[in-house]
mmCIF file of C-alpha atoms in Angstrom:
data_model
loop_
_atom_site.group_PDB
_atom_site.id
_atom_site.type_symbol
_atom_site.label_atom_id
_atom_site.label_comp_id
_atom_site.label_asym_id
_atom_site.label_seq_id
_atom_site.Cartn_x
_atom_site.Cartn_y
_atom_site.Cartn_z
ATOM 1 C CA MET H 172 0.000 0.000 0.000
ATOM 2 C CA SER H 173 1.533 3.298 -1.106
ATOM 3 C CA THR H 174 1.596 6.325 1.172
ATOM 4 C CA THR H 175 0.806 8.584 -1.782
ATOM 5 C CA GLU H 176 -2.880 9.537 -2.029
ATOM 6 C CA THR H 177 -5.300 9.490 -4.934
ATOM 7 C CA ASN H 178 -6.506 12.902 -6.099
ATOM 8 C CA PRO H 179 -10.202 12.492 -6.932
ATOM 9 C CA LYS H 180 -10.228 15.369 -9.424
ATOM 10 C CA PHE H 181 -8.283 13.310 -11.926
ATOM 11 C CA SER H 182 -10.351 11.117 -14.178
ATOM 12 C CA LEU H 183 -9.879 7.366 -14.274
ATOM 13 C CA GLY H 184 -11.025 7.574 -17.867
ATOM 14 C CA LEU H 185 -7.552 8.650 -18.918
ATOM 15 C CA TRP H 186 -5.979 6.061 -21.170
ATOM 16 C CA LEU H 187 -2.603 5.518 -22.657
ATOM 17 C CA ALA H 188 -2.324 4.914 -26.402
ATOM 18 C CA ALA H 189 1.243 3.713 -26.452
ATOM 19 C CA THR H 190 4.106 3.367 -24.079
ATOM 20 C CA ALA H 191 7.541 2.493 -25.235
ATOM 21 C CA VAL H 192 10.788 2.528 -23.364
ATOM 22 C CA VAL H 193 13.922 3.125 -25.340
ATOM 23 C CA ALA H 194 17.300 2.541 -23.590
ATOM 24 C CA ALA H 195 20.515 4.083 -24.788
ATOM 25 C CA LEU H 196 22.630 1.504 -23.001
ATOM 26 C CA ALA H 197 21.283 2.506 -19.546
ATOM 27 C CA VAL H 198 19.560 5.757 -20.146
ATOM 28 C CA GLY H 199 15.916 5.318 -20.936
ATOM 29 C CA LEU H 200 13.260 7.469 -22.507
ATOM 30 C CA VAL H 201 9.577 6.734 -21.924
ATOM 31 C CA LEU H 202 7.592 7.836 -24.979
ATOM 32 C CA ILE H 203 3.917 8.279 -24.308
ATOM 33 C CA ASP H 204 1.134 9.233 -26.708
ATOM 34 C CA TRP H 205 -1.488 10.865 -24.499
ATOM 35 C CA LYS H 206 -4.968 10.763 -26.002
ATOM 36 C CA LYS H 207 -6.619 12.478 -23.057
ATOM 37 C CA TRP H 208 -5.172 14.118 -20.007
ATOM 38 C CA PHE H 209 -6.983 15.931 -17.191
ATOM 39 C CA ALA H 210 -8.960 17.756 -19.863
ATOM 40 C CA LYS H 211 -9.858 21.216 -18.593
ATOM 41 C CA PRO H 212 -12.431 23.163 -20.632
ATOM 42 C CA GLU H 213 -9.992 26.021 -21.306
ATOM 43 C CA THR H 214 -7.154 23.737 -22.363
ATOM 44 C CA ALA H 215 -9.028 20.886 -24.040
ATOM 45 C CA PRO H 216 -7.186 19.631 -27.133
ATOM 46 C CA VAL H 217 -8.625 20.462 -30.571
ATOM 47 C CA LYS H 218 -10.083 17.389 -32.234
ATOM 48 C CA VAL H 219 -9.212 16.857 -35.885
ATOM 49 C CA ASP H 220 -11.205 14.492 -38.086
ATOM 50 C CA ALA H 221 -8.684 12.665 -40.277
ATOM 51 C CA GLY H 222 -11.438 10.982 -42.256
ATOM 52 C CA PRO H 223 -12.012 7.285 -42.916
ATOM 53 C CA VAL H 224 -8.909 5.167 -43.103
ATOM 54 C CA ALA H 225 -9.722 4.024 -46.640
ATOM 55 C CA ASP H 226 -9.739 7.643 -47.893
ATOM 56 C CA ARG H 227 -6.296 8.524 -46.631
ATOM 57 C CA VAL H 228 -3.475 8.811 -49.125
ATOM 58 C CA ALA H 229 -0.866 6.092 -48.685
ATOM 59 C CA LEU H 230 2.600 7.558 -48.262
ATOM 60 C CA PRO H 231 5.617 5.629 -49.532
ATOM 61 C CA VAL H 232 7.973 4.340 -46.895
ATOM 62 C CA PRO H 233 11.433 5.757 -47.570
ATOM 63 C CA LYS H 234 14.260 3.283 -48.026
ATOM 64 C CA VAL H 235 16.935 3.974 -45.441
ATOM 65 C CA ARG H 236 20.280 2.246 -45.231
ATOM 66 C CA PHE H 237 22.711 2.565 -42.350
ATOM 67 C CA THR H 238 26.423 2.101 -42.923
ATOM 68 C CA ASP H 239 28.797 1.380 -40.066
ATOM 69 C CA ILE H 240 31.362 4.204 -40.194
ATOM 70 C CA THR H 241 32.705 3.767 -36.667
ATOM 71 C CA GLY H 242 36.202 2.940 -37.882
ATOM 72 C CA PRO H 243 36.776 5.854 -40.256
ATOM 73 C CA SER H 244 34.939 8.257 -37.915
ATOM 74 C CA GLY H 245 37.741 8.088 -35.366
ATOM 75 C CA ILE H 246 35.567 6.891 -32.478
ATOM 76 C CA ARG H 247 37.447 4.268 -30.451
ATOM 77 C CA PHE H 248 35.375 3.952 -27.307
ATOM 78 C CA THR H 249 35.079 0.672 -25.368
ATOM 79 C CA HIS H 250 32.921 0.343 -22.279
ATOM 80 C CA THR H 251 34.406 -1.112 -19.102
ATOM 81 C CA SER H 252 31.948 -2.871 -16.769
ATOM 82 C CA GLY H 253 34.451 -3.961 -14.149
ATOM 83 C CA ALA H 254 33.353 -7.585 -14.405
ATOM 84 C CA PHE H 255 35.810 -10.116 -13.034
ATOM 85 C CA GLY H 256 33.641 -13.175 -12.462
ATOM 86 C CA LYS H 257 31.534 -12.277 -9.410
ATOM 87 C CA LYS H 258 28.594 -11.178 -11.585
ATOM 88 C CA LEU H 259 27.528 -8.121 -9.620
ATOM 89 C CA LEU H 260 24.254 -6.421 -10.573
ATOM 90 C CA PRO H 261 25.726 -3.094 -11.822
ATOM 91 C CA GLU H 262 27.741 -4.996 -14.420
ATOM 92 C CA THR H 263 24.494 -5.827 -16.230
ATOM 93 C CA MET H 264 23.793 -2.162 -16.883
ATOM 94 C CA GLY H 265 24.959 -0.375 -19.986
ATOM 95 C CA VAL H 266 25.901 3.278 -20.036
ATOM 96 C CA GLY H 267 24.584 6.424 -21.666
ATOM 97 C CA VAL H 268 25.740 8.699 -24.487
ATOM 98 C CA GLY H 269 25.275 12.461 -24.520
ATOM 99 C CA VAL H 270 24.974 14.570 -27.671
ATOM 100 C CA ILE H 271 26.296 18.072 -26.976
ATOM 101 C CA ASP H 272 27.611 20.986 -29.037
ATOM 102 C CA PHE H 273 30.084 22.047 -26.355
ATOM 103 C CA ASP H 274 31.895 24.712 -28.446
ATOM 104 C CA ASP H 275 28.881 26.191 -30.258
ATOM 105 C CA ASP H 276 30.174 25.363 -33.749
ATOM 106 C CA ASP H 277 26.836 23.868 -34.836
ATOM 107 C CA LYS H 278 28.258 20.348 -35.000
ATOM 108 C CA PRO H 279 27.064 17.855 -32.349
ATOM 109 C CA ASP H 280 29.825 16.291 -30.252
ATOM 110 C CA LEU H 281 29.560 12.961 -28.401
ATOM 111 C CA LEU H 282 30.144 12.171 -24.732
ATOM 112 C CA PHE H 283 30.464 8.463 -23.919
ATOM 113 C CA VAL H 284 29.912 7.512 -20.282
ATOM 114 C CA ASN H 285 32.213 4.814 -18.934
ATOM 115 C CA SER H 286 32.384 2.638 -15.833
ATOM 116 C CA ARG H 287 35.487 1.278 -14.115
ATOM 117 C CA PRO H 288 37.100 -1.729 -12.395
ATOM 118 C CA TRP H 289 35.900 -2.619 -8.918
ATOM 119 C CA PRO H 290 38.113 -1.543 -6.000
ATOM 120 C CA GLY H 291 41.023 -3.921 -5.581
ATOM 121 C CA HIS H 292 40.669 -5.274 -9.108
ATOM 122 C CA GLU H 293 42.438 -2.578 -11.083
ATOM 123 C CA LYS H 294 45.126 -3.906 -13.417
ATOM 124 C CA PRO H 295 48.621 -2.795 -12.308
ATOM 125 C CA GLY H 296 50.305 -0.537 -14.828
ATOM 126 C CA GLU H 297 47.127 -0.105 -16.871
ATOM 127 C CA PRO H 298 45.462 3.334 -16.867
ATOM 128 C CA LEU H 299 41.961 3.516 -15.461
ATOM 129 C CA PRO H 300 39.143 4.033 -17.978
ATOM 130 C CA THR H 301 37.559 7.472 -18.146
ATOM 131 C CA LEU H 302 34.685 9.289 -19.761
ATOM 132 C CA ALA H 303 35.272 9.927 -23.457
ATOM 133 C CA LEU H 304 34.463 13.154 -25.334
ATOM 134 C CA TYR H 305 34.693 13.197 -29.124
ATOM 135 C CA HIS H 306 34.776 16.566 -30.924
ATOM 136 C CA ASN H 307 32.877 16.667 -34.207
ATOM 137 C CA LEU H 308 35.271 17.826 -36.951
ATOM 138 C CA GLY H 309 32.652 17.633 -39.680
ATOM 139 C CA GLY H 310 32.490 15.149 -42.514
ATOM 140 C CA SER H 311 31.644 12.327 -40.092
ATOM 141 C CA LYS H 312 35.062 12.650 -38.442
ATOM 142 C CA PHE H 313 35.616 12.883 -34.688
ATOM 143 C CA GLU H 314 38.618 13.631 -32.492
ATOM 144 C CA ASP H 315 39.123 12.403 -28.932
ATOM 145 C CA VAL H 316 39.438 15.564 -26.809
ATOM 146 C CA THR H 317 38.703 13.985 -23.437
ATOM 147 C CA ARG H 318 41.897 15.048 -21.671
ATOM 148 C CA ALA H 319 42.035 18.492 -23.268
ATOM 149 C CA MET H 320 38.466 19.180 -22.124
ATOM 150 C CA GLY H 321 39.013 18.076 -18.520
ATOM 151 C CA LEU H 322 36.823 14.987 -18.770
ATOM 152 C CA ASP H 323 39.461 12.297 -18.225
ATOM 153 C CA VAL H 324 37.544 11.357 -15.076
ATOM 154 C CA THR H 325 37.225 7.819 -13.735
ATOM 155 C CA MET H 326 33.871 6.866 -12.208
ATOM 156 C CA TYR H 327 31.347 4.042 -12.328
ATOM 157 C CA GLY H 328 29.162 6.029 -14.694
ATOM 158 C CA MET H 329 25.633 5.204 -15.808
ATOM 159 C CA GLY H 330 23.745 8.021 -17.547
ATOM 160 C CA VAL H 331 24.221 11.569 -18.809
ATOM 161 C CA THR H 332 21.997 14.592 -19.326
ATOM 162 C CA VAL H 333 22.876 17.856 -21.066
ATOM 163 C CA GLY H 334 21.573 21.257 -19.971
ATOM 164 C CA ASP H 335 22.657 24.886 -19.552
ATOM 165 C CA TYR H 336 21.993 25.177 -15.824
ATOM 166 C CA ASP H 337 23.526 28.653 -15.398
ATOM 167 C CA ASN H 338 22.065 30.226 -18.566
ATOM 168 C CA ASP H 339 25.424 31.305 -19.981
ATOM 169 C CA GLY H 340 24.612 29.948 -23.432
ATOM 170 C CA PHE H 341 26.847 26.878 -23.213
ATOM 171 C CA PRO H 342 25.582 23.364 -22.366
ATOM 172 C CA ASP H 343 26.778 21.640 -19.190
ATOM 173 C CA LEU H 344 26.983 17.928 -18.330
ATOM 174 C CA PHE H 345 25.612 15.860 -15.469
ATOM 175 C CA VAL H 346 26.819 12.246 -15.347
ATOM 176 C CA SER H 347 25.018 9.860 -12.996
ATOM 177 C CA GLY H 348 26.743 6.869 -11.502
ATOM 178 C CA LEU H 349 27.220 4.275 -8.807
ATOM 179 C CA GLY H 350 29.058 5.642 -5.781
ATOM 180 C CA GLY H 351 28.846 9.276 -6.863
ATOM 181 C CA SER H 352 27.601 11.410 -9.767
ATOM 182 C CA ARG H 353 29.401 14.359 -11.409
ATOM 183 C CA LEU H 354 28.419 17.828 -12.651
ATOM 184 C CA PHE H 355 30.705 19.476 -15.223
ATOM 185 C CA HIS H 356 30.427 23.193 -16.013
ATOM 186 C CA ASN H 357 31.195 24.346 -19.559
ATOM 187 C CA GLU H 358 33.339 27.478 -19.256
ATOM 188 C CA PRO H 359 36.195 29.452 -20.849
ATOM 189 C CA ALA H 360 39.316 27.322 -20.942
ATOM 190 C CA PRO H 361 42.445 28.212 -18.974
ATOM 191 C CA ALA H 362 45.624 28.812 -20.954
ATOM 192 C CA GLY H 363 46.895 25.648 -22.580
ATOM 193 C CA LYS H 364 43.661 23.722 -22.056
ATOM 194 C CA GLY H 365 40.378 23.165 -23.813
ATOM 195 C CA VAL H 366 39.159 23.131 -27.397
ATOM 196 C CA ASN H 367 38.006 26.242 -29.245
ATOM 197 C CA GLY H 368 38.254 28.167 -26.004
ATOM 198 C CA ARG H 369 35.980 25.867 -23.969
ATOM 199 C CA TRP H 370 36.538 23.163 -21.353
ATOM 200 C CA PHE H 371 34.675 21.416 -18.528
ATOM 201 C CA ARG H 372 35.314 21.976 -14.830
ATOM 202 C CA ASP H 373 34.109 19.496 -12.198
ATOM 203 C CA VAL H 374 31.829 21.525 -9.912
ATOM 204 C CA THR H 375 30.100 18.599 -8.214
ATOM 205 C CA ALA H 376 31.136 19.381 -4.656
ATOM 206 C CA ALA H 377 30.295 23.082 -4.861
ATOM 207 C CA ALA H 378 26.930 22.378 -6.514
ATOM 208 C CA GLY H 379 25.962 19.653 -4.018
ATOM 209 C CA VAL H 380 24.606 17.143 -6.538
ATOM 210 C CA GLY H 381 27.059 14.263 -6.194
ATOM 211 C CA GLY H 382 24.812 12.121 -4.013
ATOM 212 C CA PRO H 383 25.423 10.732 -0.518
ATOM 213 C CA ASP H 384 28.336 8.388 -1.273
ATOM 214 C CA ALA H 385 31.907 8.533 -2.466
ATOM 215 C CA TRP H 386 33.619 5.754 -4.389
ATOM 216 C CA PRO H 387 35.298 3.419 -1.852
ATOM 217 C CA ASP H 388 39.066 3.145 -1.692
ATOM 218 C CA ALA H 389 41.657 0.948 0.013
ATOM 219 C CA LYS H 390 41.043 2.393 3.476
ATOM 220 C CA ASP H 391 37.463 1.123 3.335
ATOM 221 C CA GLY H 392 38.654 -2.486 3.446
ATOM 222 C CA ASP H 393 37.612 -5.413 1.266
ATOM 223 C CA PHE H 394 35.096 -4.030 -1.221
ATOM 224 C CA LEU H 395 33.267 -7.329 -1.658
ATOM 225 C CA LYS H 396 32.515 -7.433 2.082
ATOM 226 C CA ARG H 397 30.969 -3.970 2.085
ATOM 227 C CA ASP H 398 27.374 -4.134 3.335
ATOM 228 C CA ARG H 399 26.683 -0.387 3.486
ATOM 229 C CA PRO H 400 24.809 0.548 0.282
ATOM 230 C CA LEU H 401 26.412 2.557 -2.485
ATOM 231 C CA ASN H 402 24.098 5.142 -4.005
ATOM 232 C CA PHE H 403 23.050 3.809 -7.417
ATOM 233 C CA SER H 404 22.047 6.710 -9.705
ATOM 234 C CA SER H 405 20.926 5.504 -13.117
ATOM 235 C CA SER H 406 19.608 8.318 -15.321
ATOM 236 C CA ALA H 407 18.764 12.004 -14.953
ATOM 237 C CA ALA H 408 16.939 14.906 -16.605
ATOM 238 C CA TRP H 409 16.986 18.692 -16.459
ATOM 239 C CA LEU H 410 13.755 20.644 -15.997
ATOM 240 C CA ASP H 411 12.578 23.992 -14.626
ATOM 241 C CA PHE H 412 9.937 22.588 -12.293
ATOM 242 C CA ASP H 413 9.207 25.850 -10.430
ATOM 243 C CA GLY H 414 9.222 28.278 -13.354
ATOM 244 C CA ASP H 415 12.038 30.507 -12.101
ATOM 245 C CA GLY H 416 13.997 30.331 -15.352
ATOM 246 C CA ARG H 417 16.723 28.060 -13.966
ATOM 247 C CA LEU H 418 17.137 24.380 -14.788
ATOM 248 C CA ASP H 419 16.652 22.020 -11.867
ATOM 249 C CA LEU H 420 17.909 18.433 -11.803
ATOM 250 C CA PHE H 421 15.974 15.181 -11.391
ATOM 251 C CA VAL H 422 18.063 12.060 -10.723
ATOM 252 C CA CYS H 423 16.768 8.489 -10.911
ATOM 253 C CA ASN H 424 18.098 5.987 -8.371
ATOM 254 C CA TYR H 425 17.852 2.278 -9.110
ATOM 255 C CA VAL H 426 18.029 -0.039 -6.075
ATOM 256 C CA THR H 427 19.573 -0.221 -2.622
ATOM 257 C CA TRP H 428 22.736 -2.130 -3.481
ATOM 258 C CA SER H 429 25.981 -3.251 -1.889
ATOM 259 C CA PRO H 430 28.425 -5.975 -2.996
ATOM 260 C CA ALA H 431 27.931 -7.963 0.217
ATOM 261 C CA ARG H 432 24.148 -7.994 -0.228
ATOM 262 C CA ASP H 433 24.538 -9.019 -3.848
ATOM 263 C CA LEU H 434 26.967 -11.865 -3.127
ATOM 264 C CA GLY H 435 24.894 -12.936 -0.120
ATOM 265 C CA GLN H 436 21.877 -13.767 -2.277
ATOM 266 C CA GLY H 437 23.398 -16.957 -3.644
ATOM 267 C CA PHE H 438 22.266 -16.450 -7.227
ATOM 268 C CA SER H 439 23.120 -19.640 -9.085
ATOM 269 C CA LEU H 440 22.365 -21.524 -12.283
ATOM 270 C CA ASP H 441 23.029 -25.018 -10.999
ATOM 271 C CA GLY H 442 23.636 -24.639 -7.275
ATOM 272 C CA ALA H 443 27.317 -23.984 -7.852
ATOM 273 C CA THR H 444 27.786 -21.571 -10.764
ATOM 274 C CA ARG H 445 27.228 -17.918 -9.912
ATOM 275 C CA LYS H 446 24.746 -15.989 -12.057
ATOM 276 C CA PHE H 447 23.498 -12.408 -12.185
ATOM 277 C CA GLY H 448 20.541 -11.756 -9.890
ATOM 278 C CA PRO H 449 17.369 -9.816 -10.773
ATOM 279 C CA PRO H 450 16.421 -6.479 -9.148
ATOM 280 C CA THR H 451 13.485 -8.153 -7.410
ATOM 281 C CA PHE H 452 15.919 -9.311 -4.718
ATOM 282 C CA PHE H 453 16.908 -5.746 -3.819
ATOM 283 C CA GLU H 454 14.900 -3.009 -2.128
ATOM 284 C CA GLY H 455 14.137 0.073 -4.182
ATOM 285 C CA ALA H 456 15.525 3.568 -3.781
ATOM 286 C CA GLN H 457 14.305 7.179 -3.777
ATOM 287 C CA CYS H 458 14.905 9.671 -6.565
ATOM 288 C CA PHE H 459 16.560 13.043 -6.022
ATOM 289 C CA LEU H 460 15.215 16.448 -7.033
ATOM 290 C CA TYR H 461 17.758 19.262 -6.814
ATOM 291 C CA ARG H 462 16.447 22.839 -7.027
ATOM 292 C CA ASN H 463 18.737 25.299 -8.780
ATOM 293 C CA LEU H 464 19.455 28.192 -6.399
ATOM 294 C CA GLY H 465 21.038 30.315 -9.113
ATOM 295 C CA ASP H 466 24.506 30.734 -7.613
ATOM 296 C CA GLY H 467 26.061 27.495 -8.804
ATOM 297 C CA LYS H 468 24.473 25.622 -5.912
ATOM 298 C CA PHE H 469 21.539 23.227 -5.739
ATOM 299 C CA GLN H 470 19.224 22.305 -2.865
ATOM 300 C CA ASP H 471 17.881 18.788 -2.338
ATOM 301 C CA VAL H 472 14.092 19.257 -2.220
ATOM 302 C CA SER H 473 13.201 15.616 -2.882
ATOM 303 C CA ALA H 474 11.025 15.148 0.208
ATOM 304 C CA ALA H 475 9.411 18.592 0.243
ATOM 305 C CA ALA H 476 8.589 18.461 -3.471
ATOM 306 C CA GLY H 477 6.846 15.073 -3.191
ATOM 307 C CA ILE H 478 8.954 12.858 -5.418
ATOM 308 C CA GLN H 479 9.642 10.244 -2.764
ATOM 309 C CA VAL H 480 7.383 7.191 -2.996
ATOM 310 C CA TRP H 481 7.075 4.649 -0.176
ATOM 311 C CA GLU H 482 5.172 1.438 0.363
ATOM 312 C CA ARG H 483 4.388 -0.357 3.607
ATOM 313 C CA GLU H 484 5.083 -4.021 4.081
ATOM 314 C CA GLY H 485 1.993 -6.079 4.845
ATOM 315 C CA THR H 486 -1.480 -4.597 5.052
ATOM 316 C CA GLY H 487 -1.414 -2.523 8.236
ATOM 317 C CA GLU H 488 -0.209 1.008 8.922
ATOM 318 C CA THR H 489 2.423 -0.318 11.325
ATOM 319 C CA GLY H 490 4.358 -2.193 8.647
ATOM 320 C CA ARG H 491 7.860 -1.053 7.783
ATOM 321 C CA ARG H 492 8.001 1.692 5.191
ATOM 322 C CA ARG H 493 10.243 0.793 2.272
ATOM 323 C CA ASN H 494 11.442 2.521 -0.881
ATOM 324 C CA LEU H 495 9.194 1.637 -3.802
ATOM 325 C CA GLY H 496 10.944 2.892 -6.936
ATOM 326 C CA LYS H 497 13.560 1.030 -8.974
ATOM 327 C CA CYS H 498 14.048 3.830 -11.418
ATOM 328 C CA LEU H 499 15.866 3.534 -14.727
ATOM 329 C CA GLY H 500 14.303 5.763 -17.385
ATOM 330 C CA VAL H 501 12.956 9.310 -17.127
ATOM 331 C CA ILE H 502 11.362 11.815 -19.461
ATOM 332 C CA VAL H 503 10.063 15.323 -18.798
ATOM 333 C CA CYS H 504 6.844 16.406 -20.500
ATOM 334 C CA ASP H 505 3.844 18.647 -19.896
ATOM 335 C CA ALA H 506 1.409 15.750 -19.763
ATOM 336 C CA ASP H 507 -1.760 17.779 -19.201
ATOM 337 C CA GLY H 508 -0.828 20.935 -21.118
ATOM 338 C CA ASP H 509 -1.041 23.224 -18.100
ATOM 339 C CA GLY H 510 2.306 24.866 -18.777
ATOM 340 C CA TRP H 511 4.189 23.037 -16.020
ATOM 341 C CA PRO H 512 6.644 20.170 -16.655
ATOM 342 C CA ASP H 513 5.720 16.746 -15.310
ATOM 343 C CA ILE H 514 8.019 13.735 -14.858
ATOM 344 C CA VAL H 515 7.463 10.172 -16.086
ATOM 345 C CA VAL H 516 9.713 7.485 -14.582
ATOM 346 C CA ALA H 517 10.092 3.954 -15.931
ATOM 347 C CA ASN H 518 10.728 1.528 -13.079
ATOM 348 C CA ASP H 519 12.215 -1.935 -13.281
ATOM 349 C CA THR H 520 9.901 -4.744 -12.049
ATOM 350 C CA VAL H 521 7.729 -2.342 -10.010
ATOM 351 C CA ARG H 522 5.028 0.087 -11.110
ATOM 352 C CA ASN H 523 5.925 3.196 -13.105
ATOM 353 C CA PHE H 524 5.542 6.745 -11.779
ATOM 354 C CA LEU H 525 3.977 9.912 -13.112
ATOM 355 C CA PHE H 526 4.866 12.958 -11.030
ATOM 356 C CA HIS H 527 2.309 15.658 -11.782
ATOM 357 C CA ASN H 528 3.484 19.231 -11.186
ATOM 358 C CA GLU H 529 0.990 21.076 -8.961
ATOM 359 C CA ALA H 530 0.723 24.299 -6.980
ATOM 360 C CA GLY H 531 2.122 23.952 -3.474
ATOM 361 C CA PRO H 532 1.908 26.060 -0.312
ATOM 362 C CA GLY H 533 3.242 29.598 -0.398
ATOM 363 C CA GLY H 534 3.550 29.759 -4.164
ATOM 364 C CA THR H 535 5.824 26.716 -4.398
ATOM 365 C CA ARG H 536 5.502 23.841 -6.837
ATOM 366 C CA VAL H 537 5.186 20.221 -5.740
ATOM 367 C CA PHE H 538 4.641 16.863 -7.417
ATOM 368 C CA LYS H 539 1.829 14.361 -6.941
ATOM 369 C CA GLU H 540 2.615 10.768 -7.915
ATOM 370 C CA MET H 541 -0.356 9.527 -9.916
ATOM 371 C CA GLY H 542 0.767 6.707 -12.156
ATOM 372 C CA PHE H 543 -2.330 4.696 -11.233
ATOM 373 C CA GLU H 544 -4.750 7.489 -12.132
ATOM 374 C CA ALA H 545 -2.969 8.113 -15.413
ATOM 375 C CA GLY H 546 -3.035 4.443 -16.354
ATOM 376 C CA ILE H 547 0.724 4.066 -16.810
ATOM 377 C CA ALA H 548 1.616 2.312 -13.550
ATOM 378 C CA TYR H 549 1.454 -1.096 -15.210
ATOM 379 C CA ALA H 550 1.548 -2.438 -18.752
ATOM 380 C CA GLU H 551 -1.323 -4.901 -19.217
ATOM 381 C CA GLY H 552 -1.701 -5.122 -15.470
ATOM 382 C CA LYS H 553 1.885 -6.144 -14.790
ATOM 383 C CA ALA H 554 5.090 -4.454 -13.719
ATOM 384 C CA ARG H 555 7.682 -4.690 -16.448
ATOM 385 C CA GLY H 556 11.409 -4.306 -16.753
ATOM 386 C CA GLY H 557 11.985 -0.797 -17.936
ATOM 387 C CA PRO H 558 13.788 0.440 -19.737
#
């Protein structure tokens, strides 16, 4: 039983025409075709009669061919999962790719998120993997400018979202990950650094959006025996939820995970051979909503803004409250056309969320989780793996 409440003003007649979840390695987009949504008289959609199907003109389907030009393009990225035989859950996740014109030359550049070896399993003498930024030279050619742009950063990355959070006209990068996320500010390059006068500076600590954990190191002891959870941020999205002209940040968190809990489950194919375990064996996690304060800093307003979703164990009100979400994909859209951005979250093996943006006390904005009312909580009555 969820602690969120049903708002009776929303119609149960709302229906979903199509839901599809598209994953770019680990970053998902939930695409929803809304036929009806909280229809208010003053904002009701205009109905267009397309005529009988038989009378419509058939349009030819264009023939499209894709050619693999990875080699000649200059892109040489390889993802590192850290796998070394223990089959830990995060190794099953892919990573995201960001498309960003970082130097404003009207050619889209590519940021590849990477993960890393597990603590204690780095290869001696071998450099650690990093993020990878490829500058678009035109003509389908790219150049690796990772180090020059300040992005030769090692982390167990998952997803990436691009947005100009300080309104200086240049896009910034937020990279989500296990054991800490990163925010990179696009700014004028110091002497001897950058590309076309731009580079990225890690401003995570000052902004306050890194999450509650740091990546463990040798002083933390044997990593595989660690029982304290590592924050597991999957994907993220920028949005101006309160209409103040500054981009805020929504971060999906997947499950409550630690290596000791994973290895303690005894996942096996034949009673002896270790296999990867499903997310159903791990408790969920809560998402983060960071409000942009306008001075390079963000404030965690997750609880106050209503994007935390809980469920009680059992049927009584005395049951333990546990995290419900196992969030992977997120998309921002104005679902009901009221001028305020809403948030759709695709969960893995539990119901999906729709956070509706509503007026809060004192002129604030808050979210009401109403996936059930909207009809997107389940697909055909069942929780699915998404994305």
